[in-house]
Short mmCIF file of C-alpha atoms in Angstrom, two decimals:
data_model
loop_
_atom_site.label_atom_id
_atom_site.label_comp_id
_atom_site.label_asym_id
_atom_site.label_seq_id
_atom_site.Cartn_x
_atom_site.Cartn_y
_atom_site.Cartn_z
CA MET A 97 27.00 -29.87 4.94
CA LEU A 98 29.98 -27.50 4.82
CA ASN A 99 29.47 -26.90 1.10
CA ARG A 100 25.90 -25.82 1.66
CA SER A 101 26.83 -23.62 4.64
CA LEU A 102 29.51 -22.07 2.47
CA ALA A 103 26.96 -21.48 -0.30
CA ILE A 104 24.73 -19.63 2.18
CA ALA A 105 27.66 -17.64 3.58
CA ARG A 106 28.71 -16.62 0.06
CA ARG A 107 25.20 -15.58 -0.84
CA VAL A 108 24.68 -13.59 2.39
CA PHE A 109 28.08 -11.96 1.96
CA ALA A 110 27.26 -11.02 -1.65
CA GLN A 111 24.07 -9.38 -0.39
CA LEU A 112 25.91 -7.65 2.45
CA ILE A 113 28.55 -5.98 0.31
CA ARG A 114 25.88 -4.68 -2.05
CA ASP A 115 23.85 -3.18 0.77
CA HIS A 116 26.03 -0.11 1.22
CA ARG A 117 23.65 1.50 3.66
CA PHE A 118 23.65 -1.56 5.88
CA VAL A 119 27.44 -1.75 5.89
CA ALA A 120 27.67 1.99 6.57
CA ILE A 121 25.25 1.71 9.49
CA SER A 122 27.20 -1.22 10.89
CA MET A 123 30.52 0.64 10.69
CA VAL A 124 29.72 4.31 11.09
CA VAL A 125 27.11 4.13 13.84
CA PRO A 126 29.49 2.56 16.41
CA VAL A 127 32.10 5.25 15.64
CA VAL A 128 29.53 8.04 16.02
CA VAL A 129 28.28 6.53 19.27
CA ILE A 130 31.85 6.23 20.56
CA TYR A 131 32.46 9.89 19.73
CA VAL A 132 29.27 10.95 21.54
CA PHE A 133 30.38 8.79 24.42
CA LYS A 134 33.77 10.53 24.42
CA VAL A 135 32.11 13.95 24.60
CA PHE A 136 29.93 12.74 27.46
CA PHE A 137 32.84 11.07 29.23
CA ASP A 138 35.06 14.17 28.95
CA ALA A 139 32.34 16.30 30.49
CA ALA A 140 31.47 13.91 33.31
CA ALA A 141 34.56 12.01 34.34
CA THR A 142 37.03 13.10 36.98
CA PRO A 143 40.71 12.72 36.10
CA LEU A 144 41.08 9.93 38.68
CA ILE A 145 38.82 7.53 36.84
CA LYS A 146 40.58 5.15 34.49
CA ALA A 147 38.69 5.53 31.20
CA SER A 148 39.47 2.06 29.89
CA ILE A 149 37.51 0.41 32.72
CA PHE A 150 34.36 1.89 31.24
CA VAL A 151 34.98 2.63 27.60
CA VAL A 152 36.09 -0.80 26.41
CA PRO A 153 33.07 -2.61 27.92
CA TYR A 154 30.81 0.14 26.57
CA GLY A 155 32.41 -0.28 23.15
CA ALA A 156 31.72 -4.00 23.45
CA PHE A 157 28.12 -3.16 24.32
CA PHE A 158 27.72 -1.02 21.15
CA VAL A 159 29.01 -3.90 19.03
CA HIS A 160 26.71 -6.31 20.86
CA PHE A 161 23.65 -4.09 20.41
CA ILE A 162 24.11 -3.23 16.75
CA THR A 163 25.05 -6.74 15.63
CA TYR A 164 22.18 -8.30 17.56
CA VAL A 165 19.54 -5.97 16.11
CA LEU A 166 20.80 -6.15 12.53
CA ALA A 167 21.08 -9.95 12.54
CA ALA A 168 17.58 -10.35 13.97
CA ILE A 169 16.02 -8.11 11.33
CA VAL A 170 17.89 -9.64 8.40
CA LEU A 171 16.78 -13.19 9.16
CA VAL A 172 13.17 -12.13 9.69
CA ARG A 173 13.35 -10.51 6.27
CA GLU A 174 14.18 -13.96 4.85
CA ARG A 175 11.07 -15.32 6.51
CA THR A 176 8.73 -12.59 5.21
CA ALA A 177 10.14 -12.87 1.67
CA ASN A 178 9.49 -16.67 1.76
CA THR A 179 13.12 -17.28 0.84
CA LEU A 180 13.69 -19.09 4.15
CA GLU A 181 10.99 -21.62 3.28
CA ARG A 182 12.38 -21.92 -0.22
CA MET A 183 15.84 -22.57 1.18
CA PHE A 184 14.47 -25.41 3.30
CA ILE A 185 12.51 -26.91 0.40
CA ALA A 186 15.57 -26.63 -1.84
CA GLY A 187 17.38 -28.89 0.62
CA PHE A 188 19.27 -26.58 2.98
CA ARG A 189 19.10 -27.68 6.61
CA ARG A 190 18.69 -25.69 9.81
CA SER A 191 22.26 -26.03 11.03
CA GLU A 192 23.60 -25.17 7.57
CA ILE A 193 21.51 -22.01 7.44
CA ILE A 194 22.65 -20.86 10.87
CA LEU A 195 26.28 -21.72 10.19
CA GLY A 196 26.11 -19.94 6.83
CA TYR A 197 24.68 -16.82 8.39
CA VAL A 198 27.16 -16.82 11.25
CA GLY A 199 29.98 -17.34 8.76
CA ALA A 200 28.97 -14.40 6.58
CA TYR A 201 28.28 -12.05 9.45
CA SER A 202 31.52 -12.97 11.17
CA THR A 203 33.25 -11.04 8.41
CA LEU A 204 31.18 -8.01 9.29
CA ALA A 205 31.82 -8.60 12.99
CA THR A 206 35.57 -8.78 12.32
CA LEU A 207 35.55 -5.35 10.71
CA GLN A 208 33.10 -3.84 13.16
CA SER A 209 35.06 -4.97 16.24
CA LEU A 210 38.26 -3.61 14.71
CA VAL A 211 36.65 -0.23 13.91
CA VAL A 212 35.28 0.06 17.45
CA LEU A 213 38.48 -0.94 19.21
CA VAL A 214 40.70 1.28 17.04
CA GLY A 215 38.16 4.12 17.52
CA LEU A 216 38.32 3.68 21.29
CA GLN A 217 42.10 3.49 21.29
CA LEU A 218 42.44 6.71 19.28
CA LEU A 219 39.70 8.76 20.94
CA PHE A 220 40.48 7.80 24.51
CA GLU A 221 44.24 7.51 24.00
CA LEU A 222 44.32 4.02 25.49
CA ASP A 223 47.83 2.61 25.71
CA TYR A 224 47.50 -1.12 25.10
CA ASP A 225 50.40 -3.19 23.86
CA LEU A 226 49.81 -5.51 20.90
CA PRO A 227 49.03 -8.73 22.86
CA GLN A 228 46.57 -6.81 25.06
CA PHE A 229 44.95 -5.17 22.01
CA LEU A 230 44.64 -8.50 20.21
CA SER A 231 43.16 -10.17 23.29
CA LEU A 232 40.58 -7.42 23.67
CA TYR A 233 39.86 -7.66 19.96
CA LEU A 234 39.29 -11.41 20.21
CA VAL A 235 36.79 -10.93 23.06
CA MET A 236 34.93 -8.20 21.19
CA TRP A 237 34.85 -10.30 18.01
CA LEU A 238 33.57 -13.30 19.92
CA LEU A 239 30.88 -11.14 21.50
CA ALA A 240 29.87 -9.83 18.06
CA VAL A 241 29.51 -13.37 16.68
CA ILE A 242 27.50 -14.44 19.73
CA SER A 243 25.30 -11.33 19.42
CA MET A 244 24.56 -12.36 15.88
CA ALA A 245 23.57 -15.86 16.98
CA LEU A 246 21.37 -14.23 19.61
CA GLY A 247 19.76 -12.14 16.87
CA VAL A 248 19.12 -15.30 14.85
CA LEU A 249 17.57 -16.95 17.92
CA VAL A 250 15.27 -14.00 18.57
CA SER A 251 14.24 -13.79 14.91
CA ASN A 252 12.96 -17.37 15.18
CA PHE A 253 10.17 -16.08 17.41
CA ALA A 254 9.12 -13.25 15.10
CA ARG A 255 7.10 -13.51 11.93
CA ASN A 256 7.87 -10.01 10.68
CA GLU A 257 10.22 -7.11 11.33
CA GLY A 258 7.68 -5.44 13.63
CA GLN A 259 7.67 -8.41 15.96
CA VAL A 260 11.44 -8.16 16.38
CA PHE A 261 11.27 -4.77 18.11
CA PRO A 262 9.78 -5.92 21.45
CA PHE A 263 12.72 -8.31 21.74
CA ILE A 264 15.25 -5.47 21.57
CA PRO A 265 14.55 -3.99 25.04
CA LEU A 266 13.77 -7.45 26.39
CA ILE A 267 17.37 -8.49 25.75
CA MET A 268 19.12 -5.11 25.95
CA LEU A 269 17.75 -3.67 29.19
CA PRO A 270 18.91 -6.59 31.39
CA THR A 271 22.23 -6.42 29.50
CA ILE A 272 22.71 -2.73 30.29
CA PHE A 273 21.74 -2.96 33.94
CA PHE A 274 22.85 -6.44 34.99
CA SER A 275 25.95 -7.30 32.95
CA GLY A 276 28.26 -5.30 35.21
CA ILE A 277 29.16 -2.49 32.82
CA ILE A 278 27.36 0.13 34.97
CA ILE A 279 27.15 -1.42 38.44
CA ALA A 280 29.29 -4.31 39.70
CA VAL A 281 27.30 -7.51 39.57
CA GLU A 282 28.11 -8.26 43.26
CA LYS A 283 26.16 -5.17 44.29
CA LEU A 284 22.96 -6.37 42.58
CA PRO A 285 20.24 -8.36 44.38
CA GLU A 286 20.67 -12.10 44.13
CA TRP A 287 17.93 -12.62 41.53
CA ALA A 288 19.48 -9.94 39.32
CA GLN A 289 22.90 -11.53 39.72
CA ARG A 290 21.43 -14.77 38.38
CA LEU A 291 19.93 -12.84 35.49
CA SER A 292 23.34 -11.41 34.65
CA PHE A 293 24.55 -14.91 33.75
CA LEU A 294 22.01 -14.86 30.90
CA THR A 295 23.65 -11.87 29.23
CA PRO A 296 26.72 -12.49 27.04
CA LEU A 297 28.11 -9.09 27.95
CA TYR A 298 28.54 -10.26 31.56
CA TYR A 299 31.12 -12.85 30.49
CA ALA A 300 32.73 -10.50 27.96
CA ASN A 301 32.99 -7.72 30.57
CA GLU A 302 34.56 -10.07 33.12
CA VAL A 303 37.25 -11.02 30.58
CA ILE A 304 37.75 -7.41 29.45
CA GLN A 305 38.23 -6.19 33.05
CA GLN A 306 40.88 -8.84 33.65
CA LEU A 307 42.68 -7.95 30.42
CA ILE A 308 42.62 -4.24 31.29
CA GLU A 309 44.20 -5.07 34.64
CA GLY A 310 47.10 -6.63 32.76
CA GLN A 311 46.13 -10.28 32.97
CA THR A 312 46.21 -12.59 29.95
CA LEU A 313 43.49 -14.58 28.21
CA ALA A 314 44.84 -17.67 29.95
CA ASP A 315 44.23 -15.98 33.32
CA ALA A 316 40.68 -15.14 32.24
CA ALA A 317 40.07 -18.66 30.89
CA PRO A 318 37.04 -19.45 33.13
CA ASP A 319 35.14 -16.35 31.99
CA LEU A 320 36.33 -16.75 28.40
CA GLY A 321 35.06 -20.33 28.58
CA GLY A 322 31.77 -18.98 29.94
CA LEU A 323 31.48 -16.63 26.96
CA MET A 324 32.22 -19.42 24.50
CA GLY A 325 29.85 -21.79 26.27
CA TYR A 326 27.17 -19.12 26.16
CA GLY A 327 27.76 -18.74 22.43
CA LEU A 328 27.52 -22.48 21.84
CA ALA A 329 24.31 -22.69 23.88
CA ILE A 330 22.77 -19.84 21.86
CA LEU A 331 23.78 -21.47 18.57
CA LEU A 332 22.25 -24.74 19.73
CA LEU A 333 19.04 -23.01 20.80
CA ALA A 334 18.89 -21.08 17.52
CA ASN A 335 19.27 -24.36 15.66
CA ILE A 336 16.49 -26.02 17.65
CA THR A 337 14.06 -23.13 17.35
CA LEU A 338 14.60 -22.24 13.68
CA ARG A 339 11.19 -23.16 12.34
CA GLU A 340 10.81 -24.59 8.90
CA ARG A 341 7.03 -24.70 8.99
CA ASP A 342 4.22 -22.56 10.37
CA MET B 162 0.75 -50.84 -12.63
CA GLU B 163 3.56 -48.34 -11.96
CA THR B 164 4.00 -46.88 -8.48
CA PRO B 165 2.44 -43.40 -8.52
CA ALA B 166 4.88 -40.49 -8.35
CA ILE B 167 2.50 -38.84 -5.89
CA LYS B 168 -0.09 -40.67 -3.83
CA ILE B 169 -2.38 -38.73 -1.53
CA GLU B 170 -4.99 -40.50 0.60
CA ASN B 171 -7.66 -38.72 2.63
CA VAL B 172 -5.42 -35.79 3.49
CA THR B 173 -6.82 -32.99 5.61
CA LYS B 174 -5.05 -29.76 6.52
CA ARG B 175 -6.51 -27.12 8.80
CA PHE B 176 -5.16 -23.68 9.68
CA GLY B 177 -7.03 -22.86 12.87
CA LYS B 178 -10.70 -23.03 11.98
CA ILE B 179 -10.06 -22.91 8.25
CA GLN B 180 -10.08 -26.27 6.48
CA ALA B 181 -7.65 -25.68 3.60
CA VAL B 182 -7.64 -29.28 2.36
CA SER B 183 -10.40 -31.70 3.21
CA GLU B 184 -10.20 -35.52 2.97
CA LEU B 185 -8.48 -35.18 -0.38
CA SER B 186 -7.16 -38.14 -2.39
CA LEU B 187 -5.37 -38.20 -5.72
CA GLN B 188 -2.63 -39.98 -7.61
CA VAL B 189 -0.15 -38.63 -10.11
CA GLN B 190 1.56 -41.14 -12.38
CA PRO B 191 5.25 -40.81 -13.38
CA GLY B 192 5.80 -38.65 -16.43
CA GLN B 193 2.36 -37.09 -16.16
CA ILE B 194 1.55 -33.39 -16.28
CA TYR B 195 -1.11 -33.03 -13.64
CA GLY B 196 -2.99 -29.76 -13.20
CA LEU B 197 -4.66 -28.47 -10.06
CA LEU B 198 -7.33 -26.02 -11.14
CA GLY B 199 -9.19 -23.78 -8.76
CA ALA B 200 -9.87 -20.24 -7.65
CA ASN B 201 -7.79 -18.48 -4.99
CA GLY B 202 -8.29 -20.26 -1.67
CA ALA B 203 -9.27 -23.56 -3.30
CA GLY B 204 -6.39 -25.35 -1.57
CA LYS B 205 -3.93 -25.65 -4.48
CA THR B 206 -0.95 -24.02 -2.75
CA THR B 207 -1.60 -25.87 0.52
CA LEU B 208 -1.64 -29.16 -1.38
CA LEU B 209 1.69 -28.35 -3.06
CA ARG B 210 3.19 -27.36 0.29
CA LEU B 211 1.95 -30.60 1.84
CA ILE B 212 3.61 -32.58 -0.93
CA SER B 213 6.86 -30.64 -0.51
CA GLY B 214 6.90 -31.25 3.24
CA ALA B 215 6.63 -27.52 3.96
CA THR B 216 3.55 -28.14 6.07
CA ARG B 217 2.27 -31.14 7.99
CA PRO B 218 -1.18 -32.66 7.33
CA ASN B 219 -3.62 -33.03 10.21
CA SER B 220 -4.59 -36.46 8.92
CA GLY B 221 -4.16 -38.72 5.92
CA GLN B 222 -1.25 -40.27 4.09
CA LEU B 223 1.12 -38.89 1.49
CA ALA B 224 3.83 -40.65 -0.51
CA VAL B 225 5.97 -38.68 -2.94
CA LEU B 226 8.34 -40.66 -5.18
CA GLY B 227 7.79 -43.46 -2.68
CA LEU B 228 8.99 -41.31 0.22
CA HIS B 229 7.25 -39.74 3.20
CA PRO B 230 7.32 -35.93 2.75
CA MET B 231 7.99 -35.35 6.44
CA ARG B 232 10.00 -38.27 7.73
CA GLN B 233 12.16 -38.57 4.59
CA ARG B 234 12.11 -34.96 3.52
CA HIS B 235 15.87 -34.52 3.27
CA THR B 236 16.11 -37.36 0.73
CA LEU B 237 12.94 -36.30 -1.03
CA ARG B 238 14.07 -32.70 -1.43
CA THR B 239 17.03 -33.75 -3.54
CA ARG B 240 14.52 -35.13 -6.02
CA PHE B 241 12.01 -32.40 -6.67
CA GLY B 242 12.06 -28.81 -7.79
CA TYR B 243 9.62 -26.38 -6.23
CA MET B 244 8.45 -23.07 -7.58
CA PRO B 245 6.38 -21.12 -5.04
CA GLN B 246 3.52 -18.81 -5.95
CA THR B 247 5.47 -15.69 -4.95
CA PRO B 248 8.88 -15.67 -6.61
CA ALA B 249 10.81 -15.95 -3.27
CA LEU B 250 14.08 -14.63 -4.70
CA TYR B 251 16.93 -12.53 -3.36
CA GLU B 252 16.05 -9.33 -5.14
CA ASP B 253 19.39 -7.63 -4.55
CA LEU B 254 21.10 -10.50 -6.36
CA THR B 255 21.19 -11.24 -10.09
CA PRO B 256 19.41 -14.19 -11.77
CA ILE B 257 22.77 -16.00 -12.08
CA GLU B 258 23.44 -15.58 -8.37
CA ASN B 259 19.93 -16.69 -7.38
CA ILE B 260 19.95 -19.77 -9.59
CA THR B 261 23.51 -20.70 -8.61
CA PHE B 262 22.62 -20.38 -4.94
CA PHE B 263 19.61 -22.69 -5.15
CA GLY B 264 21.60 -25.00 -7.43
CA ARG B 265 24.22 -25.38 -4.70
CA ALA B 266 21.62 -26.93 -2.40
CA GLN B 267 22.23 -30.19 -4.29
CA PRO B 268 25.50 -31.55 -5.63
CA GLN B 269 25.84 -30.64 -9.31
CA PRO B 270 28.60 -31.82 -11.62
CA ASP B 271 28.61 -28.75 -13.89
CA LEU B 272 26.54 -26.12 -12.18
CA LYS B 273 27.86 -23.20 -14.21
CA ARG B 274 26.78 -24.77 -17.50
CA ARG B 275 23.42 -25.83 -16.10
CA VAL B 276 22.75 -22.28 -14.83
CA ALA B 277 23.48 -20.96 -18.33
CA GLU B 278 21.09 -23.57 -19.79
CA VAL B 279 18.15 -22.70 -17.56
CA LEU B 280 18.78 -19.00 -18.00
CA ASP B 281 18.62 -19.49 -21.74
CA PHE B 282 15.43 -21.50 -21.39
CA VAL B 283 13.64 -18.76 -19.42
CA GLY B 284 14.95 -16.17 -21.87
CA LEU B 285 16.96 -14.15 -19.39
CA THR B 286 20.52 -14.64 -20.62
CA GLU B 287 20.85 -10.98 -21.55
CA ARG B 288 19.72 -9.80 -18.13
CA ALA B 289 21.53 -12.50 -16.19
CA ARG B 290 23.80 -10.02 -14.42
CA GLN B 291 21.23 -7.41 -13.43
CA PRO B 292 19.70 -7.33 -9.94
CA VAL B 293 16.30 -8.97 -9.79
CA HIS B 294 14.65 -6.01 -8.00
CA GLY B 295 14.35 -4.12 -11.29
CA PHE B 296 12.50 -6.99 -13.00
CA SER B 297 8.80 -7.19 -13.84
CA GLY B 298 6.59 -9.77 -12.08
CA GLY B 299 6.75 -12.09 -15.10
CA MET B 300 10.54 -11.91 -15.25
CA LYS B 301 10.80 -12.76 -11.57
CA GLN B 302 8.55 -15.79 -12.23
CA ARG B 303 10.97 -16.87 -14.93
CA VAL B 304 13.95 -16.62 -12.57
CA SER B 305 11.96 -18.54 -9.98
CA LEU B 306 11.17 -21.30 -12.48
CA ALA B 307 14.84 -21.50 -13.43
CA CYS B 308 15.72 -21.99 -9.73
CA ALA B 309 13.28 -24.94 -9.59
CA LEU B 310 14.71 -26.54 -12.73
CA VAL B 311 18.40 -26.10 -12.04
CA HIS B 312 19.09 -29.51 -10.47
CA ARG B 313 17.18 -31.51 -13.11
CA PRO B 314 14.66 -33.01 -10.64
CA PRO B 315 12.45 -35.97 -11.63
CA LEU B 316 9.47 -34.20 -10.04
CA LEU B 317 8.45 -30.57 -10.44
CA LEU B 318 5.97 -28.83 -8.16
CA LEU B 319 4.99 -25.55 -9.76
CA ASP B 320 2.61 -23.12 -8.12
CA GLU B 321 1.06 -21.02 -10.88
CA PRO B 322 4.17 -21.08 -13.05
CA SER B 323 2.82 -18.94 -15.86
CA ALA B 324 1.20 -16.20 -13.78
CA GLY B 325 2.28 -12.86 -15.22
CA VAL B 326 4.11 -14.49 -18.12
CA ASP B 327 3.40 -13.23 -21.64
CA PRO B 328 1.59 -15.59 -24.10
CA LYS B 329 4.67 -16.29 -26.22
CA LEU B 330 6.80 -17.31 -23.27
CA ARG B 331 3.90 -19.23 -21.77
CA ALA B 332 3.72 -21.32 -24.94
CA ALA B 333 7.49 -21.92 -24.64
CA PHE B 334 7.03 -22.97 -20.99
CA TRP B 335 4.38 -25.50 -21.95
CA GLN B 336 6.51 -26.88 -24.76
CA HIS B 337 9.33 -27.33 -22.26
CA PHE B 338 7.02 -28.96 -19.71
CA ARG B 339 5.88 -31.42 -22.38
CA ASP B 340 9.50 -32.16 -23.31
CA LEU B 341 10.36 -32.74 -19.65
CA ALA B 342 7.33 -35.01 -19.20
CA ALA B 343 8.30 -36.94 -22.33
CA GLY B 344 11.69 -37.49 -20.72
CA GLY B 345 10.02 -38.94 -17.61
CA THR B 346 9.71 -35.87 -15.38
CA THR B 347 6.48 -35.71 -13.42
CA ILE B 348 4.94 -32.25 -13.20
CA LEU B 349 2.29 -31.18 -10.74
CA LEU B 350 1.22 -27.61 -11.24
CA SER B 351 -1.49 -25.33 -10.05
CA THR B 352 -3.30 -22.78 -12.11
CA HIS B 353 -6.47 -20.75 -12.10
CA GLN B 354 -6.43 -20.30 -15.85
CA MET B 355 -8.92 -22.64 -17.51
CA ASP B 356 -7.18 -22.78 -20.87
CA GLU B 357 -3.94 -24.00 -19.29
CA VAL B 358 -5.41 -27.27 -18.06
CA LEU B 359 -5.95 -28.34 -21.66
CA HIS B 360 -2.17 -28.88 -21.77
CA CYS B 361 -2.30 -31.31 -18.83
CA ASP B 362 -2.66 -35.09 -18.95
CA ARG B 363 -5.03 -35.03 -15.98
CA VAL B 364 -6.77 -32.32 -14.06
CA ALA B 365 -8.27 -32.02 -10.58
CA VAL B 366 -10.77 -29.22 -10.12
CA LEU B 367 -10.54 -27.96 -6.54
CA ARG B 368 -12.97 -25.93 -4.49
CA ALA B 369 -12.72 -25.23 -0.76
CA GLY B 370 -10.09 -27.94 -0.30
CA GLU B 371 -12.10 -30.65 -2.05
CA ILE B 372 -11.84 -32.22 -5.49
CA LEU B 373 -14.97 -31.45 -7.53
CA ALA B 374 -13.84 -33.43 -10.55
CA GLU B 375 -10.75 -35.36 -11.55
CA ASP B 376 -10.25 -36.51 -15.14
CA THR B 377 -8.47 -35.90 -18.42
CA PRO B 378 -9.21 -32.47 -19.93
CA GLN B 379 -10.94 -34.19 -22.87
CA ASN B 380 -13.26 -36.16 -20.60
CA LEU B 381 -14.03 -33.01 -18.66
CA LEU B 382 -15.06 -31.37 -21.93
CA TRP B 383 -17.44 -34.25 -22.64
CA ARG B 384 -19.18 -33.48 -19.37
CA GLY B 385 -20.54 -30.32 -20.90
CA GLN B 386 -23.69 -29.86 -22.90
CA ALA B 387 -24.09 -28.97 -26.54
CA ARG B 388 -26.82 -27.02 -28.23
CA LEU B 389 -27.87 -28.12 -31.69
CA LYS B 390 -29.46 -25.28 -33.66
CA VAL B 391 -31.35 -26.11 -36.81
CA TRP B 392 -32.93 -23.52 -39.08
CA GLN B 393 -35.83 -25.12 -40.98
CA GLY B 394 -38.29 -23.24 -43.08
CA GLY B 395 -37.22 -19.97 -41.59
CA GLN B 396 -37.69 -21.27 -38.03
CA LEU B 397 -34.96 -21.95 -35.44
CA HIS B 398 -35.17 -25.25 -33.51
CA THR B 399 -32.80 -25.69 -30.54
CA HIS B 400 -31.99 -29.06 -28.95
CA THR B 401 -29.88 -29.40 -25.81
CA LEU B 402 -27.69 -32.50 -25.89
CA SER B 403 -26.10 -33.74 -22.68
CA ASP B 404 -24.17 -36.50 -24.42
CA VAL B 405 -22.68 -34.98 -27.53
CA PRO B 406 -21.29 -37.87 -29.56
CA ALA B 407 -24.16 -40.26 -28.73
CA GLY B 408 -26.98 -37.75 -28.76
CA LEU B 409 -26.17 -36.02 -32.02
CA PRO B 410 -27.38 -38.66 -34.59
CA PRO B 411 -30.89 -39.10 -33.06
CA ALA B 412 -31.30 -35.35 -32.84
CA LEU B 413 -30.41 -34.93 -36.50
CA GLN B 414 -32.53 -37.93 -37.61
CA ALA B 415 -35.67 -35.93 -36.90
CA TYR B 416 -34.76 -33.64 -39.74
CA GLY B 417 -33.70 -36.31 -42.21
CA LEU B 418 -32.54 -34.72 -45.40
CA ALA B 419 -35.31 -32.15 -45.42
CA PRO B 420 -34.59 -29.66 -48.23
CA ASP B 421 -35.87 -26.70 -46.19
CA VAL B 422 -33.09 -27.09 -43.55
CA SER B 423 -31.00 -24.03 -44.38
CA ARG B 424 -28.43 -24.10 -41.57
CA ILE B 425 -27.17 -26.36 -38.74
CA GLU B 426 -24.96 -25.19 -35.82
CA LEU B 427 -23.50 -27.15 -32.92
CA GLU B 428 -22.54 -25.01 -29.96
CA THR B 429 -20.63 -26.82 -27.19
CA ASP B 430 -19.87 -25.66 -23.64
CA THR B 431 -16.40 -24.32 -23.04
CA LEU B 432 -14.26 -25.86 -20.30
CA GLU B 433 -14.82 -22.70 -18.30
CA THR B 434 -18.61 -23.11 -18.48
CA ILE B 435 -18.35 -26.79 -17.57
CA ILE B 436 -16.20 -26.08 -14.53
CA LEU B 437 -18.32 -23.14 -13.39
CA ASN B 438 -21.41 -25.34 -13.72
CA LEU B 439 -19.66 -28.02 -11.67
CA ILE B 440 -18.89 -25.50 -8.96
CA ASP B 441 -22.50 -24.21 -8.98
CA GLU B 442 -23.87 -27.73 -8.84
CA LYS B 443 -21.68 -28.65 -5.85
CA SER B 444 -22.57 -25.40 -4.11
CA ARG B 445 -26.28 -26.19 -4.45
CA HIS B 446 -25.75 -29.67 -2.98
CA ALA B 447 -23.54 -28.40 -0.14
#
């Protein structure tokens, strides 16, 4: 099984590094968005507000959004090109395909999370020590990998690229409003609070806020566990719903 | 009698209201080259997908190499090579990368050498390291065929393998198919080109998901009519013979060795005419 997953990961990675535009979009767009965010933040924020409380979760959101959309579209492309069916008929299995994809895109997520976090650190002059930086990086990386799995899950319900687009606001709007990055989850109505548990950014934001306050990953273990559990649940769902046949 | 490589009994497949395959039965013996002939929409691709386990039948039974295409698909898929109608390749990758990738789906002792072999066979060694997206339709078909052959499967399912392939390479393909069949590989292929079925051991003519005729190409040819034209004393006499070998002597006996017979011609139906007549005949009865 691992050999076949590795074969898929190698193939996807070979395609990724040749798609310069895709890599550029994945890396440059978050930086541009962070810069725009900086301009906006400088104009709007009062000196009393601690920037890191907002900017790191927002950075995590950018990574989440971009990775989710790109992963969803790429897998649908496999379906429309009939290569997904050919993979199945050649003998690749569902779990191997998902694992292969997650493996290849994790490399991209590793770079993307690093670019975003370094960009935030430089632009907003955040003063994190190394353990704090690495902890934040781990959370952002984990979120990126989960976002990719979420993209794979969503792509299972679309037959072409066009059908992916309605899923973007469907997932992203609750994420923006209910994950706690704009308004504290406790202030939301009860039904919306329940909805927040369905967004990965909720768990990531909870961990990020604790890390920013100076706590460690061990202190944030329950929420970190929630994020990992969410990721596992999404991977499982993606595996169940990946359709081989019409 | 040997167990058939493919056994299909009363299989029906519907897509919504469309009946793609209807109560179809056929058997393919090991080492046979079996052709599915029919126009677009005749049910050839659906039948190949049913055999490969890519789609589930609504009713009927299928056994492929003694295995159930759905319940035992993971085992079965290690034992056949499939070439879809559209090339289904990663166009940003090279032929080597595509073939190696599909080759890795099954354990291979010397994959690198095997990839070189199949690339040589499809005549793409020189372009092995160029991205597929710049290739013509025929070249993509060749890469796709190489992907199906790479793990040396005992059964090949080929959906229009020579579509868009030039005549010289097509002849090479057929020679290779014959060599594979001689070595025991069973080949089931679809085509809409009449002349190609002459290379097959058996042929099923499909129309609207049903088999119109199933026989050897030679026997199908005998189903046609022949026209005997005799020029005698400046006059042309035409006789239509429905049974060519048996009907010819009595037709000629009428003329004996008459000295004024200046010319005799025997014009037989082509396979294309025979099949088109079959289709017309079934349409009239439907």
